[in-house]
PDB file of C-alpha atoms in Angstrom:
ATOM      1  CA  MET A   1       0.000   0.000   0.000  1.00 33.00           C
ATOM      2  CA  ALA A   2       2.811   2.403  -0.847  1.00 34.00           C
ATOM      3  CA  ARG A   3       0.334   4.805  -2.454  1.00 36.00           C
ATOM      4  CA  PHE A   4      -0.600   6.194   0.998  1.00 33.00           C
ATOM      5  CA  ARG A   5       3.002   7.302   1.639  1.00 34.00           C
ATOM      6  CA  MET A   6       2.610   7.164   5.428  1.00 34.00           C
ATOM      7  CA  TYR A   7       5.733   7.008   7.602  1.00 35.00           C
ATOM      8  CA  PRO A   8       4.647   5.694  11.023  1.00 39.00           C
ATOM      9  CA  THR A   9       6.326   6.538  14.293  1.00 37.00           C
ATOM     10  CA  SER A  10       7.042   3.812  16.813  1.00 39.00           C
ATOM     11  CA  GLY A  11       3.548   4.196  18.238  1.00 41.00           C
ATOM     12  CA  GLN A  12       1.940   3.919  14.817  1.00 43.00           C
ATOM     13  CA  ALA A  13       3.897   0.883  13.636  1.00 43.00           C
ATOM     14  CA  GLY A  14       1.295  -1.542  14.958  1.00 52.00           C
ATOM     15  CA  ILE A  15      -1.577   0.400  13.359  1.00 68.00           C
ATOM     16  CA  MET A  16      -0.287   0.407   9.783  1.00 76.00           C
ATOM     17  CA  PRO A  17      -0.996  -3.293   9.015  1.00 79.00           C
ATOM     18  CA  GLY A  18      -4.595  -2.735  10.111  1.00 79.00           C
ATOM     19  CA  HIS A  19      -4.985   0.293   7.817  1.00 84.00           C
ATOM     20  CA  CYS A  20      -3.571  -1.701   4.926  1.00 88.00           C
ATOM     21  CA  ALA A  21      -5.908  -4.616   5.622  1.00 88.00           C
ATOM     22  CA  HIS A  22      -8.932  -2.306   5.732  1.00 89.00           C
ATOM     23  CA  ALA A  23      -7.933  -0.575   2.496  1.00 90.00           C
ATOM     24  CA  ARG A  24      -7.362  -3.934   0.776  1.00 90.00           C
ATOM     25  CA  TYR A  25     -10.749  -5.186   1.988  1.00 89.00           C
ATOM     26  CA  VAL A  26     -12.560  -2.093   0.662  1.00 91.00           C
ATOM     27  CA  TRP A  27     -10.699  -2.333  -2.659  1.00 92.00           C
ATOM     28  CA  ASP A  28     -11.657  -6.000  -3.060  1.00 90.00           C
ATOM     29  CA  LEU A  29     -15.318  -5.182  -2.395  1.00 88.00           C
ATOM     30  CA  ALA A  30     -15.224  -2.508  -5.112  1.00 89.00           C
ATOM     31  CA  VAL A  31     -13.668  -4.993  -7.541  1.00 88.00           C
ATOM     32  CA  GLU A  32     -16.374  -7.535  -6.716  1.00 87.00           C
ATOM     33  CA  GLN A  33     -19.131  -4.989  -7.362  1.00 85.00           C
ATOM     34  CA  HIS A  34     -17.769  -4.153 -10.813  1.00 83.00           C
ATOM     35  CA  SER A  35     -17.153  -7.806 -11.688  1.00 82.00           C
ATOM     36  CA  HIS A  36     -20.916  -8.448 -11.514  1.00 79.00           C
ATOM     37  CA  TRP A  37     -21.618  -5.969 -14.318  1.00 72.00           C
ATOM     38  CA  TYR A  38     -22.418  -7.175 -17.811  1.00 66.00           C
ATOM     39  CA  LYS A  39     -23.871  -5.574 -20.925  1.00 63.00           C
ATOM     40  CA  GLY A  40     -27.471  -4.535 -20.344  1.00 67.00           C
ATOM     41  CA  ARG A  41     -27.167  -4.522 -16.564  1.00 71.00           C
ATOM     42  CA  LYS A  42     -27.242  -1.379 -14.412  1.00 76.00           C
ATOM     43  CA  ALA A  43     -23.785   0.082 -13.904  1.00 76.00           C
ATOM     44  CA  ALA A  44     -21.893  -0.484 -10.650  1.00 78.00           C
ATOM     45  CA  PRO A  45     -22.144   2.297  -8.031  1.00 84.00           C
ATOM     46  CA  GLY A  46     -19.901   5.343  -8.253  1.00 85.00           C
ATOM     47  CA  PHE A  47     -17.695   6.886  -5.584  1.00 89.00           C
ATOM     48  CA  ALA A  48     -20.500   8.736  -3.733  1.00 90.00           C
ATOM     49  CA  GLU A  49     -22.675   5.636  -3.488  1.00 90.00           C
ATOM     50  CA  GLN A  50     -19.698   3.518  -2.462  1.00 90.00           C
ATOM     51  CA  CYS A  51     -18.914   5.963   0.356  1.00 91.00           C
ATOM     52  CA  ARG A  52     -22.505   5.689   1.571  1.00 91.00           C
ATOM     53  CA  GLN A  53     -22.252   1.912   1.512  1.00 90.00           C
ATOM     54  CA  LEU A  54     -18.917   2.121   3.305  1.00 91.00           C
ATOM     55  CA  THR A  55     -20.550   4.121   6.121  1.00 92.00           C
ATOM     56  CA  GLU A  56     -23.189   1.430   6.515  1.00 91.00           C
ATOM     57  CA  ALA A  57     -20.551  -1.306   6.466  1.00 89.00           C
ATOM     58  CA  ARG A  58     -18.515   0.468   9.142  1.00 91.00           C
ATOM     59  CA  ARG A  59     -21.618   0.781  11.303  1.00 91.00           C
ATOM     60  CA  ASP A  60     -22.351  -2.947  11.013  1.00 90.00           C
ATOM     61  CA  ASN A  61     -18.748  -4.212  11.214  1.00 89.00           C
ATOM     62  CA  GLU A  62     -16.648  -3.432  14.267  1.00 89.00           C
ATOM     63  CA  TRP A  63     -13.426  -4.592  12.625  1.00 88.00           C
ATOM     64  CA  LEU A  64     -13.910  -2.167   9.721  1.00 88.00           C
ATOM     65  CA  ALA A  65     -15.067   0.637  12.009  1.00 90.00           C
ATOM     66  CA  ALA A  66     -11.838   0.344  13.996  1.00 88.00           C
ATOM     67  CA  GLY A  67      -9.918   1.544  10.920  1.00 88.00           C
ATOM     68  CA  ASN A  68      -9.513   5.060   9.587  1.00 90.00           C
ATOM     69  CA  ALA A  69     -12.433   6.177   7.386  1.00 91.00           C
ATOM     70  CA  ASP A  70     -10.219   8.519   5.342  1.00 92.00           C
ATOM     71  CA  VAL A  71      -7.857   5.680   4.462  1.00 91.00           C
ATOM     72  CA  GLN A  72     -10.760   3.504   3.370  1.00 91.00           C
ATOM     73  CA  GLN A  73     -12.311   6.259   1.278  1.00 92.00           C
ATOM     74  CA  GLN A  74      -8.927   6.906  -0.310  1.00 93.00           C
ATOM     75  CA  ALA A  75      -8.860   3.263  -1.392  1.00 92.00           C
ATOM     76  CA  LEU A  76     -12.187   3.846  -3.159  1.00 92.00           C
ATOM     77  CA  LYS A  77     -10.800   6.966  -4.837  1.00 93.00           C
ATOM     78  CA  ASP A  78      -7.748   5.047  -6.019  1.00 93.00           C
ATOM     79  CA  PHE A  79      -9.987   2.324  -7.388  1.00 92.00           C
ATOM     80  CA  GLY A  80     -12.059   4.880  -9.300  1.00 90.00           C
ATOM     81  CA  LYS A  81      -8.921   6.418 -10.812  1.00 92.00           C
ATOM     82  CA  ALA A  82      -7.650   2.988 -11.825  1.00 92.00           C
ATOM     83  CA  ARG A  83     -10.953   2.175 -13.530  1.00 89.00           C
ATOM     84  CA  THR A  84     -10.948   5.493 -15.402  1.00 90.00           C
ATOM     85  CA  ALA A  85      -7.389   4.892 -16.595  1.00 92.00           C
ATOM     86  CA  GLU A  86      -8.354   1.391 -17.706  1.00 89.00           C
ATOM     87  CA  TYR A  87     -11.353   2.661 -19.693  1.00 88.00           C
ATOM     88  CA  ALA A  88      -9.168   5.303 -21.355  1.00 92.00           C
ATOM     89  CA  LYS A  89      -6.578   2.694 -22.304  1.00 92.00           C
ATOM     90  CA  VAL A  90      -9.221   0.396 -23.792  1.00 89.00           C
ATOM     91  CA  ALA A  91     -10.764   3.289 -25.737  1.00 91.00           C
ATOM     92  CA  THR A  92      -7.343   4.169 -27.164  1.00 93.00           C
ATOM     93  CA  LEU A  93      -6.736   0.575 -28.257  1.00 90.00           C
ATOM     94  CA  LYS A  94     -10.190   0.396 -29.859  1.00 87.00           C
ATOM     95  CA  ALA A  95      -9.558   3.637 -31.740  1.00 90.00           C
ATOM     96  CA  ARG A  96      -6.226   2.328 -33.052  1.00 90.00           C
ATOM     97  CA  GLU A  97      -7.874  -0.922 -34.109  1.00 84.00           C
ATOM     98  CA  ALA A  98     -10.559   1.020 -36.003  1.00 84.00           C
ATOM     99  CA  ASP A  99      -7.905   3.155 -37.710  1.00 88.00           C
ATOM    100  CA  ARG A 100      -5.988   0.053 -38.822  1.00 86.00           C
ATOM    101  CA  ARG A 101      -9.190  -1.492 -40.175  1.00 83.00           C
ATOM    102  CA  GLU A 102     -10.071   1.684 -42.088  1.00 84.00           C
ATOM    103  CA  ASP A 103      -6.555   1.873 -43.515  1.00 87.00           C
ATOM    104  CA  TRP A 104      -6.683  -1.770 -44.628  1.00 84.00           C
ATOM    105  CA  CYS A 105     -10.075  -1.279 -46.310  1.00 83.00           C
ATOM    106  CA  GLU A 106      -8.883   1.820 -48.146  1.00 86.00           C
ATOM    107  CA  LYS A 107      -5.706   0.162 -49.434  1.00 88.00           C
ATOM    108  CA  THR A 108      -7.393  -3.142 -50.319  1.00 85.00           C
ATOM    109  CA  SER A 109     -10.316  -1.509 -52.130  1.00 86.00           C
ATOM    110  CA  THR A 110      -7.907   0.702 -54.084  1.00 88.00           C
ATOM    111  CA  MET A 111      -5.827  -2.331 -55.041  1.00 90.00           C
ATOM    112  CA  LEU A 112      -8.939  -4.219 -56.222  1.00 86.00           C
ATOM    113  CA  ALA A 113     -10.186  -1.255 -58.241  1.00 87.00           C
ATOM    114  CA  ARG A 114      -6.825  -0.804 -59.983  1.00 88.00           C
ATOM    115  CA  THR A 115      -6.000  -4.442 -60.725  1.00 88.00           C
ATOM    116  CA  CYS A 116      -9.363  -6.132 -61.380  1.00 85.00           C
ATOM    117  CA  ASP A 117     -11.812  -5.589 -64.240  1.00 84.00           C
ATOM    118  CA  LEU A 118     -14.561  -7.424 -62.364  1.00 84.00           C
ATOM    119  CA  VAL A 119     -14.901  -7.801 -58.592  1.00 84.00           C
ATOM    120  CA  ARG A 120     -17.408 -10.117 -56.907  1.00 80.00           C
ATOM    121  CA  PHE A 121     -18.181 -10.232 -53.197  1.00 81.00           C
ATOM    122  CA  GLU A 122     -20.033 -13.114 -51.630  1.00 77.00           C
ATOM    123  CA  LYS A 123     -23.286 -12.189 -49.909  1.00 77.00           C
ATOM    124  CA  LEU A 124     -22.437 -12.850 -46.272  1.00 78.00           C
ATOM    125  CA  ASN A 125     -24.941 -12.277 -43.496  1.00 79.00           C
ATOM    126  CA  ILE A 126     -22.514 -10.789 -40.979  1.00 81.00           C
ATOM    127  CA  ARG A 127     -25.260 -10.148 -38.417  1.00 82.00           C
ATOM    128  CA  ASN A 128     -26.213 -13.814 -38.256  1.00 83.00           C
ATOM    129  CA  MET A 129     -22.590 -14.947 -38.347  1.00 83.00           C
ATOM    130  CA  THR A 130     -21.754 -12.815 -35.293  1.00 84.00           C
ATOM    131  CA  ALA A 131     -24.885 -13.587 -33.270  1.00 85.00           C
ATOM    132  CA  SER A 132     -24.311 -14.465 -29.629  1.00 85.00           C
ATOM    133  CA  ALA A 133     -24.353 -18.107 -28.541  1.00 84.00           C
ATOM    134  CA  ARG A 134     -25.464 -17.214 -25.016  1.00 79.00           C
ATOM    135  CA  GLY A 135     -28.949 -18.665 -25.480  1.00 78.00           C
ATOM    136  CA  THR A 136     -31.646 -18.265 -22.836  1.00 76.00           C
ATOM    137  CA  VAL A 137     -31.971 -19.045 -19.143  1.00 71.00           C
ATOM    138  CA  ASP A 138     -33.958 -22.193 -19.939  1.00 76.00           C
ATOM    139  CA  GLU A 139     -31.712 -23.213 -22.831  1.00 75.00           C
ATOM    140  CA  PRO A 140     -28.226 -21.781 -22.275  1.00 79.00           C
ATOM    141  CA  GLY A 141     -25.818 -21.906 -25.174  1.00 79.00           C
ATOM    142  CA  GLU A 142     -22.591 -23.861 -25.430  1.00 82.00           C
ATOM    143  CA  LYS A 143     -19.053 -22.518 -25.862  1.00 82.00           C
ATOM    144  CA  VAL A 144     -20.313 -18.962 -25.395  1.00 84.00           C
ATOM    145  CA  ARG A 145     -16.871 -17.514 -24.693  1.00 83.00           C
ATOM    146  CA  GLN A 146     -15.325 -19.180 -27.757  1.00 86.00           C
ATOM    147  CA  LYS A 147     -18.160 -17.890 -29.972  1.00 87.00           C
ATOM    148  CA  ALA A 148     -17.741 -14.377 -28.559  1.00 86.00           C
ATOM    149  CA  GLY A 149     -14.050 -14.498 -29.446  1.00 85.00           C
ATOM    150  CA  LEU A 150     -14.867 -15.631 -32.984  1.00 86.00           C
ATOM    151  CA  ASN A 151     -17.400 -12.805 -33.327  1.00 86.00           C
ATOM    152  CA  ARG A 152     -14.795 -10.225 -32.316  1.00 84.00           C
ATOM    153  CA  VAL A 153     -12.337 -11.571 -34.883  1.00 83.00           C
ATOM    154  CA  ILE A 154     -14.934 -11.471 -37.677  1.00 82.00           C
ATOM    155  CA  LEU A 155     -16.003  -7.914 -36.854  1.00 80.00           C
ATOM    156  CA  ALA A 156     -12.392  -6.765 -36.582  1.00 78.00           C
ATOM    157  CA  GLN A 157     -11.649  -7.889 -40.155  1.00 75.00           C
ATOM    158  CA  GLY A 158     -13.891  -5.275 -41.767  1.00 70.00           C
ATOM    159  CA  TRP A 159     -15.812  -7.782 -43.869  1.00 70.00           C
ATOM    160  CA  GLY A 160     -18.914  -6.950 -45.823  1.00 63.00           C
ATOM    161  CA  LEU A 161     -20.229  -3.427 -45.952  1.00 61.00           C
ATOM    162  CA  VAL A 162     -17.021  -1.498 -45.278  1.00 67.00           C
ATOM    163  CA  LEU A 163     -14.795  -3.126 -47.919  1.00 75.00           C
ATOM    164  CA  ARG A 164     -17.651  -3.765 -50.348  1.00 76.00           C
ATOM    165  CA  ARG A 165     -18.878  -0.183 -50.270  1.00 76.00           C
ATOM    166  CA  ARG A 166     -15.392   1.273 -50.607  1.00 79.00           C
ATOM    167  CA  THR A 167     -14.667  -0.950 -53.598  1.00 83.00           C
ATOM    168  CA  GLY A 168     -18.076  -0.133 -55.108  1.00 81.00           C
ATOM    169  CA  HIS A 169     -17.223   3.566 -55.065  1.00 81.00           C
ATOM    170  CA  LYS A 170     -13.826   3.066 -56.731  1.00 85.00           C
ATOM    171  CA  ALA A 171     -14.223   0.167 -59.165  1.00 82.00           C
ATOM    172  CA  PRO A 172     -16.425   0.321 -62.304  1.00 79.00           C
ATOM    173  CA  ASP A 173     -17.728  -3.267 -62.129  1.00 81.00           C
ATOM    174  CA  VAL A 174     -18.455  -4.651 -58.638  1.00 81.00           C
ATOM    175  CA  TRP A 175     -21.125  -7.259 -57.913  1.00 79.00           C
ATOM    176  CA  ARG A 176     -22.600  -9.159 -54.984  1.00 75.00           C
ATOM    177  CA  THR A 177     -23.191 -12.850 -55.607  1.00 74.00           C
ATOM    178  CA  SER A 178     -25.007 -15.427 -53.496  1.00 71.00           C
ATOM    179  CA  ARG A 179     -22.030 -17.748 -53.374  1.00 63.00           C
ATOM    180  CA  LEU A 180     -18.510 -18.026 -54.731  1.00 56.00           C
ATOM    181  CA  ARG A 181     -16.833 -21.090 -56.188  1.00 58.00           C
ATOM    182  CA  THR A 182     -14.278 -22.057 -53.562  1.00 57.00           C
ATOM    183  CA  PRO A 183     -11.332 -24.218 -54.665  1.00 58.00           C
ATOM    184  CA  VAL A 184     -10.645 -27.195 -52.405  1.00 59.00           C
ATOM    185  CA  VAL A 185      -7.292 -29.026 -52.379  1.00 59.00           C
ATOM    186  CA  PHE A 186      -7.374 -32.611 -51.126  1.00 60.00           C
ATOM    187  CA  SER A 187      -4.462 -33.254 -48.770  1.00 58.00           C
ATOM    188  CA  ARG A 188      -3.551 -36.730 -50.055  1.00 61.00           C
ATOM    189  CA  CYS A 189      -3.878 -36.584 -53.840  1.00 63.00           C
ATOM    190  CA  ARG A 190      -3.523 -32.780 -54.129  1.00 56.00           C
ATOM    191  CA  ARG A 191      -6.452 -32.810 -56.566  1.00 60.00           C
ATOM    192  CA  VAL A 192      -8.190 -29.464 -56.877  1.00 55.00           C
ATOM    193  CA  THR A 193     -11.960 -29.294 -57.141  1.00 56.00           C
ATOM    194  CA  THR A 194     -14.613 -26.606 -56.705  1.00 54.00           C
ATOM    195  CA  ALA A 195     -17.100 -26.708 -53.863  1.00 51.00           C
ATOM    196  CA  THR A 196     -20.350 -24.806 -54.211  1.00 44.00           C
ATOM    197  CA  VAL A 197     -22.921 -23.850 -51.630  1.00 41.00           C
ATOM    198  CA  ARG A 198     -25.840 -23.927 -54.052  1.00 42.00           C
ATOM    199  CA  SER A 199     -26.466 -25.482 -57.407  1.00 39.00           C
ATOM    200  CA  SER A 200     -25.484 -23.105 -60.200  1.00 40.00           C
ATOM    201  CA  ALA A 201     -28.852 -23.768 -61.880  1.00 39.00           C
ATOM    202  CA  ARG A 202     -30.656 -22.197 -58.906  1.00 43.00           C
ATOM    203  CA  GLU A 203     -28.157 -19.412 -58.296  1.00 45.00           C
ATOM    204  CA  PRO A 204     -29.838 -15.961 -58.202  1.00 47.00           C
ATOM    205  CA  GLN A 205     -28.487 -13.213 -60.371  1.00 51.00           C
ATOM    206  CA  PRO A 206     -25.727 -11.124 -58.760  1.00 53.00           C
ATOM    207  CA  THR A 207     -26.429  -7.604 -57.548  1.00 57.00           C
ATOM    208  CA  ARG A 208     -24.547  -4.566 -58.808  1.00 54.00           C
ATOM    209  CA  VAL A 209     -22.607  -2.664 -56.149  1.00 54.00           C
ATOM    210  CA  GLY A 210     -22.055   0.600 -57.969  1.00 49.00           C
ATOM    211  CA  THR A 211     -23.699   2.613 -55.201  1.00 42.00           C
ATOM    212  CA  PRO A 212     -23.851   2.142 -51.401  1.00 39.00           C
ATOM    213  CA  LEU A 213     -26.200  -0.656 -50.365  1.00 38.00           C
ATOM    214  CA  SER A 214     -28.633  -0.332 -47.487  1.00 35.00           C
TER     215      SER A 214
END
């Protein structure tokens, strides 16, 4: 607990461990409160509400009341500052990630427009692909954390609208098609074939992407 910068005298030496224990206890309670938050749930209490709760806890707990209230409140202040710094750091990383994605889309769409006479994008339903696997209370999903990680990776790649729209603005002939012929290489014989999602006889006509799509 070096952040308090207290230099005890001989009479205070026995008190310091108690102050540190109280501050650590209050800090851990604040961490526990914030760990219960999830998207869609009411936010954890702020500093003012935490101080009110601390007063009630000190009234009901003799061990906590024996400590210094200022030290305990300072622990809450330090926790709030740490959370603010963490949010700022995450926001900065998110902004950099968005900038990198925008830069990649700009460069890739320019490359496609300059080197390809015809560009086709597969019609991917990104919303369905990145749906949560959480399920319901009665029927909870499986591998929710793994699916959430996959969703983040897909969204971070800038698929679909971003790249498709940028290319549609730059290239003269850009289309959306229901499926693309995907080459498959068999590992043993190295034979190359083409796998299709739908029969070509039932394939809908592609859609022009000359203007932004809704």
